[in-house]
PDB file of C-alpha atoms in Angstrom:
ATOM      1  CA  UNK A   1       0.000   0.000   0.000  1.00  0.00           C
ATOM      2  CA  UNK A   2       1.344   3.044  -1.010  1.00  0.00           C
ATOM      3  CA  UNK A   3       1.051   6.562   1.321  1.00  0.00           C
ATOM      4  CA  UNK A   4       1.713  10.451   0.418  1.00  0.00           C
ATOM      5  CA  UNK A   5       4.040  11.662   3.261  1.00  0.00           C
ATOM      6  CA  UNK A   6       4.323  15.741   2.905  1.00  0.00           C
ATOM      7  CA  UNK A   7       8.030  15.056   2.563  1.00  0.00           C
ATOM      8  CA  UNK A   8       6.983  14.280  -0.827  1.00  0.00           C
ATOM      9  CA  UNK A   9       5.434  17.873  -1.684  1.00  0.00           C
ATOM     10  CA  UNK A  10       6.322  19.999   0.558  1.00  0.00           C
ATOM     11  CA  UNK A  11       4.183  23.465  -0.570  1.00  0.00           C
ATOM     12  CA  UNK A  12       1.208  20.750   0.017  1.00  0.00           C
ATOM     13  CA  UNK A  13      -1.559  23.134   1.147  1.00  0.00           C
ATOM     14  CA  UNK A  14      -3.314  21.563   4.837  1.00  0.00           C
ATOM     15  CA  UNK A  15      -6.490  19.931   3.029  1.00  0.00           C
ATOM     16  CA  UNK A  16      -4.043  17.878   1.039  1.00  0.00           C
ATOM     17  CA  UNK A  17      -1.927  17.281   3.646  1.00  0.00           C
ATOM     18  CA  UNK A  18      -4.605  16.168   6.288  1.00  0.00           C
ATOM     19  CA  UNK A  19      -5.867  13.651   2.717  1.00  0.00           C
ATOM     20  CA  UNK A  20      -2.895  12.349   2.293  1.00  0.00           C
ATOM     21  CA  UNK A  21      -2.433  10.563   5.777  1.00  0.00           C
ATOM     22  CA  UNK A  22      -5.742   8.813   5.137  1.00  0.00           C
ATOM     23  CA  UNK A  23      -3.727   4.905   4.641  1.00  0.00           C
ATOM     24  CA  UNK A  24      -4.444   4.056   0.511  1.00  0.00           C
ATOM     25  CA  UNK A  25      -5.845   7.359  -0.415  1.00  0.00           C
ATOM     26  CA  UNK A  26      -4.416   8.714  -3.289  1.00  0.00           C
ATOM     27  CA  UNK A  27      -5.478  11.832  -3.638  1.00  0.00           C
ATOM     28  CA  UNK A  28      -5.767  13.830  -6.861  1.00  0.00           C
ATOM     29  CA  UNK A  29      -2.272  14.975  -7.348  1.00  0.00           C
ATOM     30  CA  UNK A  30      -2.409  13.284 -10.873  1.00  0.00           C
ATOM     31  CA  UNK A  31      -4.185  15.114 -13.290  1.00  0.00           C
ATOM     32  CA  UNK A  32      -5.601  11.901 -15.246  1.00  0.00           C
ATOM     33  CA  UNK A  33      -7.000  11.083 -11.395  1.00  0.00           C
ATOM     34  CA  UNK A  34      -9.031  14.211 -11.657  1.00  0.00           C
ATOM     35  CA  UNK A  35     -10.051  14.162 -14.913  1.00  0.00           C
ATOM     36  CA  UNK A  36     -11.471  11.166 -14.661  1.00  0.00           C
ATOM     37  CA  UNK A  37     -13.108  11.688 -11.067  1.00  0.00           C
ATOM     38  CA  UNK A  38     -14.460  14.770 -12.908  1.00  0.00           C
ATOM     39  CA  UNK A  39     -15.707  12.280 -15.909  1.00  0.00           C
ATOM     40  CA  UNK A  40     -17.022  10.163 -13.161  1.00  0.00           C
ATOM     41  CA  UNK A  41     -19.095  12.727 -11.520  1.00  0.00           C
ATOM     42  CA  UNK A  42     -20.358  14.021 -14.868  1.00  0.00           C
ATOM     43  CA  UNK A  43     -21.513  10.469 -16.165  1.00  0.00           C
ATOM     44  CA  UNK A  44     -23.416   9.339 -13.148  1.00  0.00           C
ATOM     45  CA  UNK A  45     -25.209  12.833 -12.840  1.00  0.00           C
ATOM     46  CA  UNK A  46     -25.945  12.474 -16.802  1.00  0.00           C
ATOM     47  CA  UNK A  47     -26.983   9.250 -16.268  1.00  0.00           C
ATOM     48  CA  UNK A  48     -30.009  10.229 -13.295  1.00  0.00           C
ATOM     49  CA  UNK A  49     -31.146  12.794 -15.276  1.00  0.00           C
ATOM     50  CA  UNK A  50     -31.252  10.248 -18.622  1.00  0.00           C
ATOM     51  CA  UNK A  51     -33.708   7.814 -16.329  1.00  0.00           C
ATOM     52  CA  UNK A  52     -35.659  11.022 -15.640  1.00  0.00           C
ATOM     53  CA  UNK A  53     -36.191  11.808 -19.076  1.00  0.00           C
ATOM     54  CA  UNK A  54     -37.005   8.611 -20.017  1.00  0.00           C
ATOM     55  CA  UNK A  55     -39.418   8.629 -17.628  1.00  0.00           C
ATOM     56  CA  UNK A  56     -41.036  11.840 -18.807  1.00  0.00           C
ATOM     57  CA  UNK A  57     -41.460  10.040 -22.211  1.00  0.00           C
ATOM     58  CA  UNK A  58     -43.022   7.164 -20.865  1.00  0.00           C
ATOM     59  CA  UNK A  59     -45.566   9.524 -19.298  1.00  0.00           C
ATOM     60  CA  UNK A  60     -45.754  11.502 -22.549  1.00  0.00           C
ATOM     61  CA  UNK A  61     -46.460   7.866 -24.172  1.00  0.00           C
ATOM     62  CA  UNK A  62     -49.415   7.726 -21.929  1.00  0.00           C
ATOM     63  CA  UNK A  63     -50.696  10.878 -22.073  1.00  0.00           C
ATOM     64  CA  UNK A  64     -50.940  10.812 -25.695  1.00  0.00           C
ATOM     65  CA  UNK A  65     -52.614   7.438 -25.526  1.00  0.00           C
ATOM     66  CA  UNK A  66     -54.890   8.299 -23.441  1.00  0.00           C
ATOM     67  CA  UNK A  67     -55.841  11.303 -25.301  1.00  0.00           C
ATOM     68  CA  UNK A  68     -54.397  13.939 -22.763  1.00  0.00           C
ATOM     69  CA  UNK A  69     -52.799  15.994 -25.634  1.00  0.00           C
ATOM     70  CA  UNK A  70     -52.421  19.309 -23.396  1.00  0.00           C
ATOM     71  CA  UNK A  71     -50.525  17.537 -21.270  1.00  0.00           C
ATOM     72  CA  UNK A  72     -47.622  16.237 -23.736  1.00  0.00           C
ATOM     73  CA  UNK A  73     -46.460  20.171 -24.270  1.00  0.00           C
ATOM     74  CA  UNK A  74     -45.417  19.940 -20.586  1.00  0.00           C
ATOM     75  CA  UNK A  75     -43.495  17.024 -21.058  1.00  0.00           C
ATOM     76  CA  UNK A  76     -41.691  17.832 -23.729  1.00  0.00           C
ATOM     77  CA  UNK A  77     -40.894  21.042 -22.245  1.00  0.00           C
ATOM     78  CA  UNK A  78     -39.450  19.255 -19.367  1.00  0.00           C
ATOM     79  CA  UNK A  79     -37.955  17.319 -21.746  1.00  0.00           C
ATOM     80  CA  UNK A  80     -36.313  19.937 -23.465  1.00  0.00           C
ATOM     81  CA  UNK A  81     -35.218  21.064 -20.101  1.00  0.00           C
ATOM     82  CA  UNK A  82     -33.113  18.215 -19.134  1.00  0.00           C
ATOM     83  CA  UNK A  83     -31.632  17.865 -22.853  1.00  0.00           C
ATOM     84  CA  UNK A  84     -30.063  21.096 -21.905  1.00  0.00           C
ATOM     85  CA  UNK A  85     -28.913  20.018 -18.770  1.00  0.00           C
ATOM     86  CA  UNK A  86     -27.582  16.764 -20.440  1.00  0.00           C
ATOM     87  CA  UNK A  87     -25.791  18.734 -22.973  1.00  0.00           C
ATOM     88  CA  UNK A  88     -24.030  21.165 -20.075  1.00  0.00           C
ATOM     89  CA  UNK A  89     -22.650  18.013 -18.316  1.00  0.00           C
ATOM     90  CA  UNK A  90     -21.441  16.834 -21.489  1.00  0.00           C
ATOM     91  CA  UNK A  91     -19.967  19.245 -23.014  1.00  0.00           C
ATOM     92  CA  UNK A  92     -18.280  21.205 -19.788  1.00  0.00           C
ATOM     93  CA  UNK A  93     -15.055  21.924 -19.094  1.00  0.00           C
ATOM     94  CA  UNK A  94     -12.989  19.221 -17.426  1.00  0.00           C
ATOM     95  CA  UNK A  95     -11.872  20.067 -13.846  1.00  0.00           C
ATOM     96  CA  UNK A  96      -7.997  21.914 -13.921  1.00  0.00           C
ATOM     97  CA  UNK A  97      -5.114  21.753 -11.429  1.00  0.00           C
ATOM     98  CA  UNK A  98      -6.804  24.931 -10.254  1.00  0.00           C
ATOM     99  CA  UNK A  99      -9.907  23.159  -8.943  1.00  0.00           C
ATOM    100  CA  UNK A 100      -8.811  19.853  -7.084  1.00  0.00           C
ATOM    101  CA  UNK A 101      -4.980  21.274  -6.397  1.00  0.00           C
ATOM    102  CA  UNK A 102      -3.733  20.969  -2.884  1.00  0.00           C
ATOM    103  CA  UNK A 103      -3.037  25.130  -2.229  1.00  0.00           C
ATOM    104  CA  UNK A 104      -5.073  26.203   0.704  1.00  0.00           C
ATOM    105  CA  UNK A 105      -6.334  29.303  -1.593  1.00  0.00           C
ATOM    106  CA  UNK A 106      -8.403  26.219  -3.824  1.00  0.00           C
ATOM    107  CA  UNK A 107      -9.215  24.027  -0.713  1.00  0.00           C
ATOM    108  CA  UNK A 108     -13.056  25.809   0.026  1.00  0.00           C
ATOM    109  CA  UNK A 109     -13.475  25.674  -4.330  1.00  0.00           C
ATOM    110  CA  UNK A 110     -12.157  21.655  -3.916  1.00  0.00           C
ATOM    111  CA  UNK A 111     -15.047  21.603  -1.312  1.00  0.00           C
ATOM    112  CA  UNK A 112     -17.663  24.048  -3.031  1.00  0.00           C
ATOM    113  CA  UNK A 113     -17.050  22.076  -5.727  1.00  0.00           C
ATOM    114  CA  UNK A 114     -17.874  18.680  -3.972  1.00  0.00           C
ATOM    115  CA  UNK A 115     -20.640  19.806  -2.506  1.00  0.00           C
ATOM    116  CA  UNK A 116     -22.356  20.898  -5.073  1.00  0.00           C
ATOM    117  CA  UNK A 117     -21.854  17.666  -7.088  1.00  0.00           C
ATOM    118  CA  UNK A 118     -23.010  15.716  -4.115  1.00  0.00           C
ATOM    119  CA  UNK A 119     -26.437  17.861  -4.400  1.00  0.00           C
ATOM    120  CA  UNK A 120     -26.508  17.981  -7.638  1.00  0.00           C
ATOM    121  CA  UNK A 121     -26.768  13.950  -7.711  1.00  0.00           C
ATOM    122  CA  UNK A 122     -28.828  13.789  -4.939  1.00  0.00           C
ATOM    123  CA  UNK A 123     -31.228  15.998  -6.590  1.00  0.00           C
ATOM    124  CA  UNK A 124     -31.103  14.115 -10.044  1.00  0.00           C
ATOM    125  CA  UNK A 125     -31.810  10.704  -8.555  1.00  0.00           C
ATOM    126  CA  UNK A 126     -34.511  12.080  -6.261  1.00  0.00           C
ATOM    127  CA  UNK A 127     -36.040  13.753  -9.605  1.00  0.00           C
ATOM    128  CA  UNK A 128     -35.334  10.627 -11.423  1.00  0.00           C
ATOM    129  CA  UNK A 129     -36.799   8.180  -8.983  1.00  0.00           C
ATOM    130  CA  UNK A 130     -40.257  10.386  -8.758  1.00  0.00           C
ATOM    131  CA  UNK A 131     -40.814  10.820 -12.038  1.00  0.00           C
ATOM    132  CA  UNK A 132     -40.111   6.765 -12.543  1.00  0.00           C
ATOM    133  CA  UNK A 133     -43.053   6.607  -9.894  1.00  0.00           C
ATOM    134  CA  UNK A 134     -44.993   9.037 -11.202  1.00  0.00           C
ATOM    135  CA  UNK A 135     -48.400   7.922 -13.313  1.00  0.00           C
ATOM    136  CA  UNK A 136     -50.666  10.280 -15.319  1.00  0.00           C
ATOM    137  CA  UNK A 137     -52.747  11.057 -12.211  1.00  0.00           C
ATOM    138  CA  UNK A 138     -50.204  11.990  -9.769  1.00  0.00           C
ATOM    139  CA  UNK A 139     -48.519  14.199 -12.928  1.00  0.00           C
ATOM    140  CA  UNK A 140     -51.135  17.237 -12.605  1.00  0.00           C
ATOM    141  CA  UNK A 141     -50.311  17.794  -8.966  1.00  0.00           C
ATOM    142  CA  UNK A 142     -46.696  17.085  -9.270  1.00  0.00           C
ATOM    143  CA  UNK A 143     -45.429  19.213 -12.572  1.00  0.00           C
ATOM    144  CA  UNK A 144     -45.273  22.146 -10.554  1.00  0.00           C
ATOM    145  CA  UNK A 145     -42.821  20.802  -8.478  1.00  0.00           C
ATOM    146  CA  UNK A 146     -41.008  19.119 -11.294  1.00  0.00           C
ATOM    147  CA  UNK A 147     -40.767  22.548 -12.725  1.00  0.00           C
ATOM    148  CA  UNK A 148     -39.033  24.114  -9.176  1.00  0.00           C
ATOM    149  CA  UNK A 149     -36.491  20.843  -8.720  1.00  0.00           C
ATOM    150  CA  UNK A 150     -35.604  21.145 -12.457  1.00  0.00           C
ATOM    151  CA  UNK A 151     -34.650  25.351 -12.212  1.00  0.00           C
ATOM    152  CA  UNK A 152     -32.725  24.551  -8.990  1.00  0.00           C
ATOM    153  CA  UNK A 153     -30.702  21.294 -10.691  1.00  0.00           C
ATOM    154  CA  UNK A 154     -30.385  23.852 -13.751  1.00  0.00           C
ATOM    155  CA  UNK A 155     -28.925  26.625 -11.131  1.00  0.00           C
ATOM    156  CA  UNK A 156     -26.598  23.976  -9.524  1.00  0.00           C
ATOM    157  CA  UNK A 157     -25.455  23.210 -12.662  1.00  0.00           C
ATOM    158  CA  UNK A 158     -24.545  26.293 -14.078  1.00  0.00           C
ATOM    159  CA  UNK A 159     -22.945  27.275 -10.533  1.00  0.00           C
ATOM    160  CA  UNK A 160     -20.938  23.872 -10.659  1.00  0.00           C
ATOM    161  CA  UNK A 161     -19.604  25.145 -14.298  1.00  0.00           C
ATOM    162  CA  UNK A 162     -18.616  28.325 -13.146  1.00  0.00           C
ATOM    163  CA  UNK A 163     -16.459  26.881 -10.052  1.00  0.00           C
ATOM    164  CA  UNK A 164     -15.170  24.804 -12.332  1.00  0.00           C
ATOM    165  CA  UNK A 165     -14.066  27.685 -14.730  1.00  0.00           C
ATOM    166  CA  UNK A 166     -12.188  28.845 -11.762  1.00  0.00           C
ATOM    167  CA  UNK A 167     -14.752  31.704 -12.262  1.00  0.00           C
ATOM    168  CA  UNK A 168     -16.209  34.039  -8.786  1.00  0.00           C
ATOM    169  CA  UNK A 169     -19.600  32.794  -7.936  1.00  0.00           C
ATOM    170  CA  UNK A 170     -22.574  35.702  -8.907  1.00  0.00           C
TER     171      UNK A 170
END
């Protein structure tokens, strides 16, 4: 098993420091390591928000067989909505030296940026799991909602791309 003593890196800031005494923890100090814990991330938030949308269509399936025709504009609004998203997540900027270095001027983005992903997925398997539940009944008291939790994934989103631009929060 292999450990990062601070011998090793001396200008180690004191988040990576305190990480790298956790026994078989190897930290991000490789920048293929945080690209692909970035890629990681970015795949398993893609792929809630592709159950959700499969979901919607299953419910736009429905509506349209059941002759609920007002309905289907909804879903493919919400649709459309999460095709954005999808396309964001895809497309974004991979995570820099900047973001997941060790200097204790990055440690609270490291962390913003953590946190936010950790909502963010939270959020798009809570969305996705609902909406997998949801039938054509339960959809006129629940789009509402559906609108809300898809602005604020939309918002966490956009504020995960600008930490990860290295850019100042609005």
């Amino acid at each position: 098993m292999e450990f990062y003593r601070e011998e090793d890196e001396p200008s180690a800031g004191p988040l990576e420091s305190l990480i790298r005494r956790i026994p078989g923890f190897s930290g991000y100090n490789d920048e293929s390591d945080r690209q692909a814990s970035d890629a990681l991330s970015r795949r398993e938030m893609a792929g809630q928000l592709e159950r959700a949308k499969r979901a919607i269509e299953r419910l736009s399936r429905e509506f349209l067989d059941g002759g609920r025709i007002d309905e289907i504009t909804m879903c493919d609004r919400m649709r459309g909505r999460l095709d954005l998203m999808l396309a964001k997540l895809r497309s974004a900027p991979v995570a820099s030296g900047d973001v997941w270095g060790g200097s204790s001027a990055r440690a609270t983005l490291f962390e913003d940026v953590l946190d936010n992903d950790l909502l963010l997925l939270e959020q798009a398997t809570s969305l996705a799991n609902d909406t997998e539940h949801a039938t054509t009944d339960s959809w006129t008291s629940l789009r509402g909602t559906w609108e809300t939790r898809l602005t604020e994934l939309g918002q966490k989103l956009d504020y995960r791309m600008t930490l990860i631009r290295g850019e100042e929060p609005a």
